[in-house]
CSV table of C-alpha atoms in Angstrom, one decimal:
chain,number,residue,atom,x,y,z
A,1,MET,CA,-28.9,152.4,238.9
A,2,THR,CA,-25.5,151.4,239.9
A,3,ASN,CA,-24.2,154.9,238.5
A,4,SER,CA,-26.4,157.0,241.0
A,5,ARG,CA,-24.8,154.4,243.2
A,6,ALA,CA,-21.6,155.0,242.8
A,7,LEU,CA,-22.6,159.0,242.6
A,8,ASP,CA,-24.6,158.8,246.2
A,9,GLY,CA,-21.3,157.4,247.1
A,10,LEU,CA,-18.8,160.5,245.9
A,11,ILE,CA,-21.1,162.8,247.3
A,12,SER,CA,-21.5,160.9,250.8
A,13,PHE,CA,-17.4,160.9,250.5
A,14,LEU,CA,-16.7,164.3,249.7
A,15,VAL,CA,-19.0,166.2,252.5
A,16,GLY,CA,-17.4,163.5,254.8
A,17,LEU,CA,-13.7,165.3,253.6
A,18,LEU,CA,-15.3,168.6,254.2
A,19,LEU,CA,-16.9,168.5,257.5
A,20,TRP,CA,-13.5,166.9,258.6
A,21,ASP,CA,-11.5,169.6,257.4
A,22,LEU,CA,-13.9,172.3,258.6
A,23,LEU,CA,-13.6,170.8,262.2
A,24,ALA,CA,-9.9,170.8,262.0
A,25,ARG,CA,-9.9,174.1,260.3
A,26,PHE,CA,-12.1,175.7,262.6
A,27,ILE,CA,-12.9,174.0,265.9
A,28,ILE,CA,-10.2,172.1,267.0
A,29,ARG,CA,-7.4,173.9,264.8
A,30,ASN,CA,-4.5,172.1,266.4
A,31,PRO,CA,-2.7,169.7,263.7
A,32,LEU,CA,-1.5,167.4,266.6
A,33,PHE,CA,-4.9,166.6,267.3
A,34,ILE,CA,-6.3,166.5,263.9
A,35,PRO,CA,-4.3,168.1,260.1
A,36,THR,CA,-6.8,169.5,257.8
A,37,VAL,CA,-6.8,167.7,253.9
A,38,ASP,CA,-4.5,170.0,252.5
A,39,GLN,CA,-2.4,169.5,255.6
A,40,VAL,CA,-2.0,166.1,254.4
A,41,ILE,CA,-2.2,166.0,251.2
A,42,ASN,CA,0.9,167.9,251.0
A,43,ARG,CA,2.4,165.6,253.4
A,44,LEU,CA,1.7,162.9,251.6
A,45,VAL,CA,3.4,164.6,248.4
A,46,GLU,CA,6.0,165.2,250.5
A,47,LEU,CA,6.7,161.5,251.1
A,48,TRP,CA,5.8,160.5,246.9
A,49,GLY,CA,8.6,162.8,246.2
A,50,THR,CA,11.1,161.4,248.9
A,51,GLY,CA,10.3,157.6,247.3
A,52,GLU,CA,9.9,156.8,250.7
A,53,LEU,CA,5.8,156.5,250.2
A,54,GLN,CA,6.5,154.2,247.3
A,55,ILE,CA,8.6,152.1,249.6
A,56,HIS,CA,5.4,151.9,251.6
A,57,LEU,CA,3.2,151.3,249.4
A,58,MET,CA,5.0,148.3,247.8
A,59,THR,CA,5.6,146.5,250.9
A,60,SER,CA,2.5,146.7,252.8
A,61,GLY,CA,0.6,145.3,248.8
A,62,LEU,CA,3.3,142.4,248.3
A,63,GLU,CA,2.6,141.6,252.4
A,64,PHE,CA,-1.3,142.0,251.4
A,65,VAL,CA,-1.1,140.3,247.7
A,66,CYS,CA,0.8,137.7,248.9
A,67,GLY,CA,-1.0,136.4,252.4
A,68,PHE,CA,-4.9,137.3,251.0
A,69,LEU,CA,-4.3,134.9,247.8
A,70,LEU,CA,-2.6,132.1,249.7
A,71,ALA,CA,-6.1,132.5,252.6
A,72,ILE,CA,-8.0,132.7,249.2
A,73,ILE,CA,-6.5,129.3,248.0
A,74,PHE,CA,-6.2,127.5,251.5
A,75,GLY,CA,-9.4,128.4,252.4
A,76,VAL,CA,-11.7,127.4,249.4
A,77,LEU,CA,-9.1,124.1,249.3
A,78,GLY,CA,-10.3,124.1,253.4
A,79,GLY,CA,-13.4,124.5,253.3
A,80,MET,CA,-13.6,121.6,250.2
A,81,LEU,CA,-12.0,119.3,252.5
A,82,LEU,CA,-14.1,119.9,256.1
A,83,THR,CA,-17.5,119.0,253.5
A,84,ALA,CA,-15.8,116.6,251.7
A,85,SER,CA,-14.7,114.4,254.8
A,86,ARG,CA,-17.4,113.3,257.7
A,87,SER,CA,-14.4,112.7,260.0
A,88,PHE,CA,-11.8,115.5,259.0
A,89,ARG,CA,-14.8,118.0,259.8
A,90,ALA,CA,-14.9,116.3,263.4
A,91,LEU,CA,-11.4,117.1,264.2
A,92,ALA,CA,-11.3,120.2,262.7
A,93,ASP,CA,-14.5,122.1,263.1
A,94,PRO,CA,-13.6,123.2,267.6
A,95,TRP,CA,-10.4,124.7,266.0
A,96,VAL,CA,-11.7,126.3,263.1
A,97,SER,CA,-14.4,127.8,265.1
A,98,MET,CA,-11.7,128.1,268.0
A,99,LEU,CA,-9.5,129.9,265.8
A,100,TYR,CA,-12.1,132.1,263.7
A,101,ALA,CA,-13.3,133.9,266.9
A,102,THR,CA,-9.5,135.2,268.4
A,103,PRO,CA,-8.1,138.0,267.3
A,104,LEU,CA,-5.7,136.3,265.9
A,105,ILE,CA,-3.7,139.7,265.5
A,106,ALA,CA,-2.3,139.2,269.1
A,107,LEU,CA,-0.8,136.1,267.5
A,108,GLY,CA,1.6,138.9,265.8
A,109,PRO,CA,4.4,139.5,267.8
A,110,LEU,CA,5.4,135.7,268.3
A,111,PHE,CA,4.9,135.6,264.8
A,112,ILE,CA,8.1,137.9,264.6
A,113,ILE,CA,9.6,136.1,267.5
A,114,TRP,CA,9.0,133.1,265.0
A,115,LEU,CA,9.9,133.9,261.4
A,116,GLY,CA,11.6,137.7,261.8
A,117,ILE,CA,10.6,140.5,261.3
A,118,GLY,CA,10.6,140.6,257.6
A,119,LEU,CA,8.2,140.2,255.0
A,120,ILE,CA,7.5,136.0,255.9
A,121,SER,CA,5.6,137.0,259.3
A,122,LYS,CA,3.2,139.8,257.7
A,123,ILE,CA,2.7,137.2,255.5
A,124,ALA,CA,1.7,134.8,258.2
A,125,LEU,CA,-0.3,136.7,259.6
A,126,ILE,CA,-2.4,138.5,257.0
A,127,PHE,CA,-3.1,135.0,255.9
A,128,LEU,CA,-4.7,134.0,258.9
A,129,THR,CA,-6.5,136.8,259.5
A,130,ALA,CA,-8.0,136.6,256.5
A,131,ILE,CA,-8.7,132.5,255.6
A,132,PHE,CA,-11.7,131.7,258.0
A,133,PRO,CA,-14.5,133.6,256.9
A,134,ILE,CA,-12.9,132.2,253.4
A,135,LEU,CA,-12.9,128.7,254.9
A,136,ILE,CA,-16.1,129.5,256.4
A,137,ASN,CA,-18.1,130.2,253.8
A,138,THR,CA,-17.1,127.8,251.5
A,139,GLN,CA,-17.8,125.4,253.8
A,140,ILE,CA,-20.8,126.2,254.2
A,141,GLY,CA,-21.9,127.2,250.9
A,142,LEU,CA,-21.4,123.7,249.6
A,143,ALA,CA,-22.7,122.2,252.6
A,144,GLU,CA,-26.0,124.1,252.0
A,145,THR,CA,-27.0,122.7,247.9
A,146,ASP,CA,-30.1,123.4,247.6
A,147,LYS,CA,-31.7,120.0,247.5
A,148,ASN,CA,-34.1,120.1,244.3
A,149,TYR,CA,-30.7,120.7,242.3
A,150,LEU,CA,-29.0,117.9,243.9
A,151,ASP,CA,-32.3,115.8,243.2
A,152,CYS,CA,-32.0,117.0,239.4
A,153,ALA,CA,-28.5,116.1,239.0
A,154,LYS,CA,-29.4,112.7,240.5
A,155,SER,CA,-32.3,112.0,238.2
A,156,PHE,CA,-30.0,112.8,235.0
A,157,ARG,CA,-27.7,110.2,236.3
A,158,ALA,CA,-24.6,112.6,237.8
A,159,SER,CA,-21.8,110.9,239.2
A,160,PRO,CA,-20.7,112.7,242.5
A,161,ILE,CA,-17.6,114.3,240.7
A,162,GLN,CA,-20.3,115.7,237.9
A,163,THR,CA,-22.6,116.7,241.0
A,164,TYR,CA,-19.7,118.1,243.0
A,165,LEU,CA,-18.1,120.4,239.8
A,166,LYS,CA,-21.6,121.2,238.2
A,167,VAL,CA,-23.9,121.6,240.8
A,168,ARG,CA,-22.3,122.2,244.7
A,169,LEU,CA,-19.2,124.0,243.4
A,170,PRO,CA,-21.3,126.4,240.9
A,171,SER,CA,-24.1,126.7,243.6
A,172,SER,CA,-21.7,127.9,246.7
A,173,LEU,CA,-20.0,130.1,244.8
A,174,PRO,CA,-22.3,133.4,245.9
A,175,PHE,CA,-21.2,132.5,249.5
A,176,ILE,CA,-17.3,131.7,248.6
A,177,ILE,CA,-17.2,135.2,247.3
A,178,ALA,CA,-18.9,136.9,250.5
A,179,GLY,CA,-16.1,134.8,252.2
A,180,ILE,CA,-13.3,136.6,250.1
A,181,ARG,CA,-14.7,139.5,250.9
A,182,LEU,CA,-15.0,139.3,254.6
A,183,GLY,CA,-11.4,137.8,254.5
A,184,ALA,CA,-10.2,141.1,252.6
A,185,ALA,CA,-11.3,143.5,255.3
A,186,ARG,CA,-9.3,141.3,257.8
A,187,GLY,CA,-6.4,141.1,255.7
A,188,LEU,CA,-6.2,144.9,255.4
A,189,VAL,CA,-6.6,144.9,259.1
A,190,GLY,CA,-3.7,142.0,259.6
A,191,VAL,CA,-1.8,144.2,257.4
A,192,VAL,CA,-1.4,147.4,260.0
A,193,GLY,CA,-1.5,144.8,263.0
A,194,ALA,CA,2.1,143.2,261.8
A,195,GLU,CA,3.3,145.8,261.0
A,196,LEU,CA,3.0,147.8,264.2
A,197,PHE,CA,4.3,144.7,266.0
A,198,GLY,CA,7.7,145.1,264.2
A,199,ALA,CA,8.6,146.1,260.7
A,200,ARG,CA,11.0,147.9,258.6
A,201,ALA,CA,8.7,149.3,255.7
A,202,GLY,CA,5.0,150.0,254.7
A,203,LEU,CA,1.8,151.6,255.7
A,204,GLY,CA,1.5,150.2,259.1
A,205,PHE,CA,5.0,150.9,260.1
A,206,LEU,CA,4.3,154.7,258.2
A,207,ILE,CA,1.8,155.4,260.4
A,208,LEU,CA,3.6,154.3,263.6
A,209,THR,CA,7.1,155.7,263.2
A,210,SER,CA,5.4,159.0,261.9
A,211,SER,CA,3.0,159.1,265.6
A,212,GLN,CA,6.0,158.7,267.4
A,213,ASN,CA,8.1,161.9,265.6
A,214,PHE,CA,4.2,163.7,265.6
A,215,ASP,CA,4.1,164.0,261.9
A,216,ILE,CA,0.4,164.2,262.2
A,217,PRO,CA,-0.8,164.2,258.9
A,218,ALA,CA,2.0,161.1,257.5
A,219,VAL,CA,-0.6,159.2,260.0
A,220,PHE,CA,-3.8,161.0,258.7
A,221,GLY,CA,-2.3,160.1,255.4
A,222,GLY,CA,-1.7,156.0,256.3
A,223,ILE,CA,-4.9,156.0,257.4
A,224,LEU,CA,-6.3,157.7,254.5
A,225,ILE,CA,-4.9,155.0,252.1
A,226,PHE,CA,-6.1,152.2,254.1
A,227,ALA,CA,-9.2,153.3,254.1
A,228,PHE,CA,-9.5,154.2,249.8
A,229,THR,CA,-7.3,150.5,249.3
A,230,GLY,CA,-10.7,148.4,251.6
A,231,PHE,CA,-12.7,150.7,249.7
A,232,LEU,CA,-10.8,149.2,246.1
A,233,VAL,CA,-10.6,145.7,247.2
A,234,VAL,CA,-14.5,145.7,248.5
A,235,GLU,CA,-16.0,147.0,245.2
A,236,GLY,CA,-13.2,145.5,243.1
A,237,ILE,CA,-14.9,141.9,244.8
A,238,GLN,CA,-18.1,143.2,244.5
A,239,TRP,CA,-17.7,143.7,241.0
A,240,LEU,CA,-15.9,140.3,240.5
A,241,GLU,CA,-19.2,138.9,242.0
A,242,ASN,CA,-21.2,140.7,239.4
A,243,ARG,CA,-19.4,138.9,236.4
A,244,LEU,CA,-19.3,135.8,238.0
A,245,ALA,CA,-22.6,135.1,239.1
A,246,PRO,CA,-24.6,137.4,237.6
A,247,TRP,CA,-27.5,135.2,238.9
A,248,ARG,CA,-27.5,136.7,242.6
A,249,ASN,CA,-28.1,140.4,243.0
A,250,LYS,CA,-30.7,140.5,239.9
A,251,GLY,CA,-32.5,137.3,240.7
A,252,LYS,CA,-33.4,139.5,243.5
A,253,GLU,CA,-35.3,142.3,241.9
A,254,LEU,CA,-37.5,139.9,240.6
B,1,MET,CA,-47.2,97.0,224.6
B,2,SER,CA,-45.9,98.2,227.6
B,3,VAL,CA,-43.6,100.7,228.4
B,4,LEU,CA,-42.8,100.8,232.3
B,5,SER,CA,-44.4,97.6,234.3
B,6,ILE,CA,-45.1,98.0,238.2
B,7,LYS,CA,-45.7,95.3,240.4
B,8,GLN,CA,-46.2,96.0,244.0
B,9,LEU,CA,-44.1,98.4,244.6
B,10,SER,CA,-44.1,99.6,247.8
B,11,LYS,CA,-42.3,102.3,250.0
B,12,SER,CA,-42.1,102.9,253.9
B,13,PHE,CA,-39.8,106.0,255.4
B,14,PRO,CA,-38.0,105.6,258.7
B,15,ALA,CA,-39.6,108.4,261.6
B,16,GLY,CA,-38.0,107.9,264.6
B,17,MET,CA,-38.8,104.8,266.0
B,18,ASN,CA,-41.9,103.9,263.7
B,19,THR,CA,-41.9,103.7,259.6
B,20,ILE,CA,-44.7,105.5,258.3
B,21,GLU,CA,-46.0,103.9,254.9
B,22,ALA,CA,-46.6,105.8,252.0
B,23,LEU,CA,-47.5,103.6,249.1
B,24,ARG,CA,-48.3,100.1,249.5
B,25,SER,CA,-48.5,97.5,246.6
B,26,ILE,CA,-48.8,99.3,243.7
B,27,ASN,CA,-49.6,97.2,240.2
B,28,VAL,CA,-49.5,99.8,237.0
B,29,ASP,CA,-48.9,98.7,233.2
B,30,VAL,CA,-48.1,101.8,231.3
B,31,LYS,CA,-48.0,101.2,227.3
B,32,GLN,CA,-45.8,102.9,224.5
B,33,GLY,CA,-47.1,106.7,223.8
B,34,GLU,CA,-49.4,106.8,226.9
B,35,PHE,CA,-50.1,109.9,229.0
B,36,VAL,CA,-50.9,109.1,232.8
B,37,SER,CA,-52.1,111.4,235.4
B,38,ILE,CA,-51.8,110.3,239.1
B,39,VAL,CA,-54.1,112.0,241.4
B,40,GLY,CA,-54.9,112.4,245.0
B,41,ALA,CA,-55.3,113.8,248.7
B,42,SER,CA,-51.9,115.5,249.8
B,43,GLY,CA,-50.2,113.2,251.2
B,44,CYS,CA,-51.3,110.2,248.7
B,45,GLY,CA,-47.4,109.5,248.3
B,46,LYS,CA,-47.7,110.2,244.2
B,47,THR,CA,-44.7,112.5,244.5
B,48,THR,CA,-43.0,109.8,246.0
B,49,PHE,CA,-44.1,107.2,243.7
B,50,LEU,CA,-42.7,109.6,240.7
B,51,ARG,CA,-39.4,109.8,242.9
B,52,LEU,CA,-39.1,106.2,243.1
B,53,LEU,CA,-39.8,105.7,239.3
B,54,ASN,CA,-36.9,107.8,238.9
B,55,GLY,CA,-34.5,106.3,241.2
B,56,LEU,CA,-34.3,109.4,243.7
B,57,GLU,CA,-36.3,107.2,246.0
B,58,ARG,CA,-35.3,103.2,246.8
B,59,PRO,CA,-38.6,100.9,246.9
B,60,SER,CA,-39.0,98.8,249.8
B,61,GLY,CA,-40.8,96.5,248.1
B,62,GLY,CA,-41.7,96.0,244.5
B,63,SER,CA,-40.3,96.1,240.9
B,64,ILE,CA,-40.6,98.7,238.5
B,65,SER,CA,-39.2,97.1,235.0
B,66,VAL,CA,-38.5,99.6,232.2
B,67,GLY,CA,-39.1,98.0,228.2
B,68,THR,CA,-37.6,101.2,226.3
B,69,ARG,CA,-35.3,100.6,223.7
B,70,SER,CA,-33.2,103.8,224.6
B,71,SER,CA,-30.3,102.9,226.9
B,72,ASN,CA,-28.7,106.2,227.7
B,73,GLN,CA,-31.7,107.2,230.0
B,74,PRO,CA,-34.6,105.6,229.6
B,75,MET,CA,-37.0,107.7,231.8
B,76,ALA,CA,-36.5,112.2,232.9
B,77,PHE,CA,-38.3,114.3,235.5
B,78,VAL,CA,-39.3,117.2,235.1
B,79,PHE,CA,-39.5,119.3,238.4
B,80,GLN,CA,-41.5,122.0,239.9
B,81,GLN,CA,-40.4,125.1,239.5
B,82,ASP,CA,-36.8,126.7,240.9
B,83,ALA,CA,-35.2,123.2,239.8
B,84,LEU,CA,-33.2,125.5,236.9
B,85,MET,CA,-30.0,126.2,238.1
B,86,PRO,CA,-29.5,129.8,238.5
B,87,TRP,CA,-26.1,129.9,236.8
B,88,ARG,CA,-26.5,128.7,234.0
B,89,THR,CA,-28.2,129.8,231.3
B,90,ILE,CA,-31.5,128.7,229.2
B,91,ALA,CA,-28.6,126.6,226.8
B,92,GLN,CA,-26.8,125.7,229.6
B,93,ASN,CA,-29.5,124.3,232.2
B,94,VAL,CA,-31.0,122.0,229.2
B,95,GLN,CA,-28.1,120.3,228.2
B,96,PHE,CA,-27.1,119.3,231.7
B,97,GLY,CA,-28.4,116.0,231.3
B,98,LEU,CA,-26.3,116.0,228.1
B,99,GLU,CA,-23.1,116.8,229.7
B,100,VAL,CA,-23.9,114.2,232.3
B,101,GLN,CA,-23.6,111.4,229.0
B,102,ASP,CA,-20.0,113.0,227.6
B,103,THR,CA,-22.4,113.9,224.8
B,104,PRO,CA,-19.6,115.7,222.3
B,105,ARG,CA,-20.3,119.3,222.1
B,106,ASP,CA,-21.6,120.0,218.4
B,107,LEU,CA,-24.0,117.6,219.1
B,108,MET,CA,-25.4,118.8,222.4
B,109,ASN,CA,-25.5,121.7,220.6
B,110,GLN,CA,-27.9,120.6,217.9
B,111,ARG,CA,-30.4,118.7,220.5
B,112,VAL,CA,-30.3,121.7,222.2
B,113,LEU,CA,-31.7,123.7,220.1
B,114,ALA,CA,-33.7,121.3,218.2
B,115,VAL,CA,-35.9,121.3,222.3
B,116,LEU,CA,-35.6,124.9,222.4
B,117,LYS,CA,-36.9,125.0,219.2
B,118,THR,CA,-40.1,122.5,220.2
B,119,VAL,CA,-40.9,123.7,223.4
B,120,GLY,CA,-41.4,127.4,221.6
B,121,LEU,CA,-37.6,129.0,223.5
B,122,THR,CA,-36.0,129.8,220.3
B,123,GLY,CA,-33.8,133.2,221.2
B,124,PHE,CA,-33.9,132.2,224.6
B,125,GLU,CA,-30.3,129.9,224.1
B,126,GLN,CA,-28.1,132.9,227.0
B,127,HIS,CA,-30.4,134.2,228.9
B,128,TYR,CA,-30.5,133.6,232.6
B,129,PRO,CA,-33.4,132.2,234.4
B,130,TYR,CA,-34.6,134.9,236.4
B,131,GLN,CA,-34.8,136.4,233.1
B,132,LEU,CA,-37.6,134.4,232.0
B,133,SER,CA,-41.5,134.1,233.2
B,134,GLY,CA,-42.5,131.0,235.1
B,135,GLY,CA,-44.0,129.9,232.1
B,136,MET,CA,-40.6,130.5,230.2
B,137,ARG,CA,-39.1,128.2,232.9
B,138,GLN,CA,-41.1,125.9,232.7
B,139,ARG,CA,-40.8,125.3,229.3
B,140,ALA,CA,-37.0,125.4,229.2
B,141,ASN,CA,-37.6,122.7,232.2
B,142,LEU,CA,-39.5,120.6,230.0
B,143,ALA,CA,-36.7,120.9,227.5
B,144,ARG,CA,-34.3,119.5,230.0
B,145,ALA,CA,-36.0,116.6,229.8
B,146,LEU,CA,-36.6,116.5,226.4
B,147,ALA,CA,-33.4,116.7,225.5
B,148,VAL,CA,-32.0,113.8,227.2
B,149,GLY,CA,-33.8,112.0,224.3
B,150,ALA,CA,-35.9,110.0,227.3
B,151,GLU,CA,-39.2,108.3,226.4
B,152,ILE,CA,-40.7,108.1,229.4
B,153,LEU,CA,-41.2,111.6,231.4
B,154,LEU,CA,-42.4,111.9,234.6
B,155,MET,CA,-43.4,114.9,235.4
B,156,ASP,CA,-44.1,116.4,239.5
B,157,GLU,CA,-46.8,119.1,239.2
B,158,PRO,CA,-44.9,121.1,236.8
B,159,PHE,CA,-47.7,123.7,236.6
B,160,SER,CA,-48.3,124.3,239.9
B,161,ALA,CA,-46.5,127.5,240.7
B,162,LEU,CA,-47.9,129.2,237.0
B,163,ASP,CA,-51.2,131.5,237.6
B,164,ALA,CA,-54.0,130.1,235.9
B,165,GLN,CA,-54.0,131.2,232.1
B,166,THR,CA,-50.3,130.4,231.8
B,167,ARG,CA,-50.8,126.6,233.0
B,168,GLU,CA,-53.8,126.4,230.5
B,169,ILE,CA,-51.6,127.5,228.0
B,170,MET,CA,-48.6,125.1,228.7
B,171,GLN,CA,-51.3,122.6,228.9
B,172,GLU,CA,-52.0,122.7,225.4
B,173,GLU,CA,-48.7,122.7,224.3
B,174,LEU,CA,-47.4,119.5,226.8
B,175,THR,CA,-49.9,117.9,224.8
B,176,ARG,CA,-48.7,119.2,221.1
B,177,VAL,CA,-45.2,118.7,222.1
B,178,CYS,CA,-46.5,114.8,223.4
B,179,SER,CA,-48.2,114.2,220.3
B,180,GLU,CA,-45.0,115.3,218.5
B,181,THR,CA,-42.6,113.4,220.1
B,182,ASN,CA,-44.7,110.3,220.7
B,183,LYS,CA,-43.6,110.5,224.4
B,184,THR,CA,-44.9,108.3,227.3
B,185,VAL,CA,-45.5,111.0,230.2
B,186,LEU,CA,-46.5,110.3,234.3
B,187,LEU,CA,-48.4,113.1,235.7
B,188,VAL,CA,-48.8,113.9,239.2
B,189,THR,CA,-50.7,116.8,239.9
B,190,HIS,CA,-53.6,117.9,242.1
B,191,GLN,CA,-55.3,119.6,239.2
B,192,ILE,CA,-58.1,117.5,238.5
B,193,ASP,CA,-59.4,119.1,235.5
B,194,GLU,CA,-55.6,119.4,234.2
B,195,ALA,CA,-55.4,115.4,234.5
B,196,VAL,CA,-58.2,114.7,232.9
B,197,TYR,CA,-57.6,117.3,229.9
B,198,LEU,CA,-54.0,115.6,229.4
B,199,SER,CA,-54.5,111.9,230.2
B,200,ASP,CA,-55.4,108.7,228.2
B,201,ARG,CA,-55.9,107.2,231.5
B,202,VAL,CA,-56.1,109.1,235.5
B,203,LEU,CA,-54.9,106.7,238.1
B,204,VAL,CA,-56.6,108.1,241.9
B,205,PHE,CA,-54.9,106.7,245.2
B,206,THR,CA,-55.6,106.3,248.3
B,207,THR,CA,-54.6,108.3,251.6
B,208,ARG,CA,-51.8,107.1,252.8
B,209,PRO,CA,-50.4,104.4,252.8
B,210,GLY,CA,-50.8,105.0,249.0
B,211,ARG,CA,-52.8,102.1,246.8
B,212,LEU,CA,-54.0,102.2,243.4
B,213,LYS,CA,-57.6,103.3,244.6
B,214,GLU,CA,-59.5,103.6,240.9
B,215,GLU,CA,-58.2,103.6,237.3
B,216,VAL,CA,-60.3,106.5,234.7
B,217,PRO,CA,-60.1,105.9,231.1
B,218,ILE,CA,-60.3,109.2,229.7
B,219,THR,CA,-61.9,108.7,226.4
B,220,LEU,CA,-62.3,111.9,224.9
B,221,PRO,CA,-61.4,112.4,221.8
B,222,ARG,CA,-58.1,113.7,220.6
B,223,PRO,CA,-56.7,116.2,219.2
B,224,ARG,CA,-57.6,117.9,222.2
B,225,THR,CA,-58.5,121.8,222.6
B,226,LEU,CA,-59.5,123.7,225.8
B,227,GLU,CA,-63.0,123.7,224.8
B,228,ILE,CA,-63.3,120.9,225.6
B,229,LYS,CA,-63.4,121.7,229.1
B,230,ARG,CA,-66.8,122.7,228.8
B,231,THR,CA,-68.4,119.2,227.6
B,232,PRO,CA,-70.8,117.5,229.8
B,233,GLU,CA,-68.1,114.7,229.4
B,234,PHE,CA,-65.1,116.2,230.4
B,235,VAL,CA,-67.6,117.9,233.5
B,236,ARG,CA,-68.5,114.6,234.4
B,237,LEU,CA,-65.4,113.0,234.5
B,238,VAL,CA,-64.0,115.6,236.4
B,239,GLY,CA,-66.8,115.4,239.0
B,240,ARG,CA,-66.3,111.3,239.1
B,241,ILE,CA,-62.8,111.9,240.2
B,242,TRP,CA,-63.5,114.7,242.8
B,243,SER,CA,-66.4,112.4,244.2
B,244,LEU,CA,-63.3,109.5,244.6
B,245,ILE,CA,-60.9,111.7,246.4
B,246,GLU,CA,-63.0,113.5,248.4
B,247,ASP,CA,-64.2,109.9,249.4
B,248,GLU,CA,-60.6,109.6,250.8
B,249,VAL,CA,-61.0,112.7,252.7
B,250,LYS,CA,-63.6,112.0,254.5
B,251,SER,CA,-62.6,108.7,255.3
B,252,SER,CA,-59.4,109.6,256.4
B,253,LEU,CA,-60.7,112.7,259.1
B,254,GLN,CA,-63.3,110.0,260.2
B,255,GLN,CA,-60.0,107.6,261.2
B,256,THR,CA,-58.3,110.7,262.5
């Protein structure tokens, strides 16, 4: 089942590459619009050879990992806090809804003014774009624990803390993981966004500077790496979910 | 000697500006080792009755006194299907009540294995609920209640989600488990033949507000096998209880 799914995915990906290559090679025939696949790959190999690509990868990778991990930690804690205290929720709810709906990328230029052109402004923007789906999903997961499980905990005389740790938290795990998956996708958008507004290195920076130099194969290379990373991150989280919450997907087959 | 003594038990729920009276002045004494079923038309408050006994709801009036020796947890609830937690294996589900009491791990594992053996689930410790059939899940549910060592089991339509054959098998299993472990059981059911087959006494509730309409002693000999359901005495008892409930339903229809 999973194997054939993975195979289908791979075939679909390869067909996509082939169509792109045919389009570039025989129809557009202008590398300034769309380069062929081999032009892109050659350019990436070149950039790797000069050591430039590694620097971009390291920079963006570090930004993403820091911002995303902080978003997971504070998103889950924030969601827990929102469900724990009614008055806190009353104060925080309008802000959460408003910030969740705002395209936070728009804060990019401000962050660079406030926090400088380096790592901190990028981490802050990635953190902010990724945290809200995680926070909201955690809150929903905790708030919507099945009443049957809560009754069960109560009937066994579980204390509120035991009920929280043994029932509410594990039952909301699938929600939290789904939030993390959404947060990861938004965080990747945050990486590009943050670097487009001003940076010294990174994949977004590579895309921006290459486009200014009409180095279109490098632009495509950067985009391709982003797409692939996004795919890996989402699949990785899916894998994690299958490990941590094996009941969730299999239960539906019965 | 009576292990559970219920006096003048009443329950009302607020419903907007009004209150709904769910139960009125229930008096019941249950003896050690007795199997008592509660039947009645739907909405008669029989589930509320069990929830009051277990502390899931607070009574509006009356008293419940428990005369068992075990202090940890005198009563345990057996829920309808799906109250097993999907993120826990069968063993972890069964030990839930023990975990809550901070039972030492060795003792807990021992108890879990013992009760799984009692309900016939040995070998399924590491399975998740979704990997088990409905009947097996209900066995695990029963095991979870047995594990805490409560003397009184409160069962809320435990077999209602099972198919007819599995239900009959589970009924037979339950009589075996109860006689082996000498538990006192209060069972809520809408299956009258189930109530007669399992019980020493059947309590028929009136429609809302629920009151005790009649107590029907079941004097069928024990141990009972499923064949007993075809004897004239069994059929007579089922018919008697049916007519009691039917009267209730008819009179409540005339009122509205």
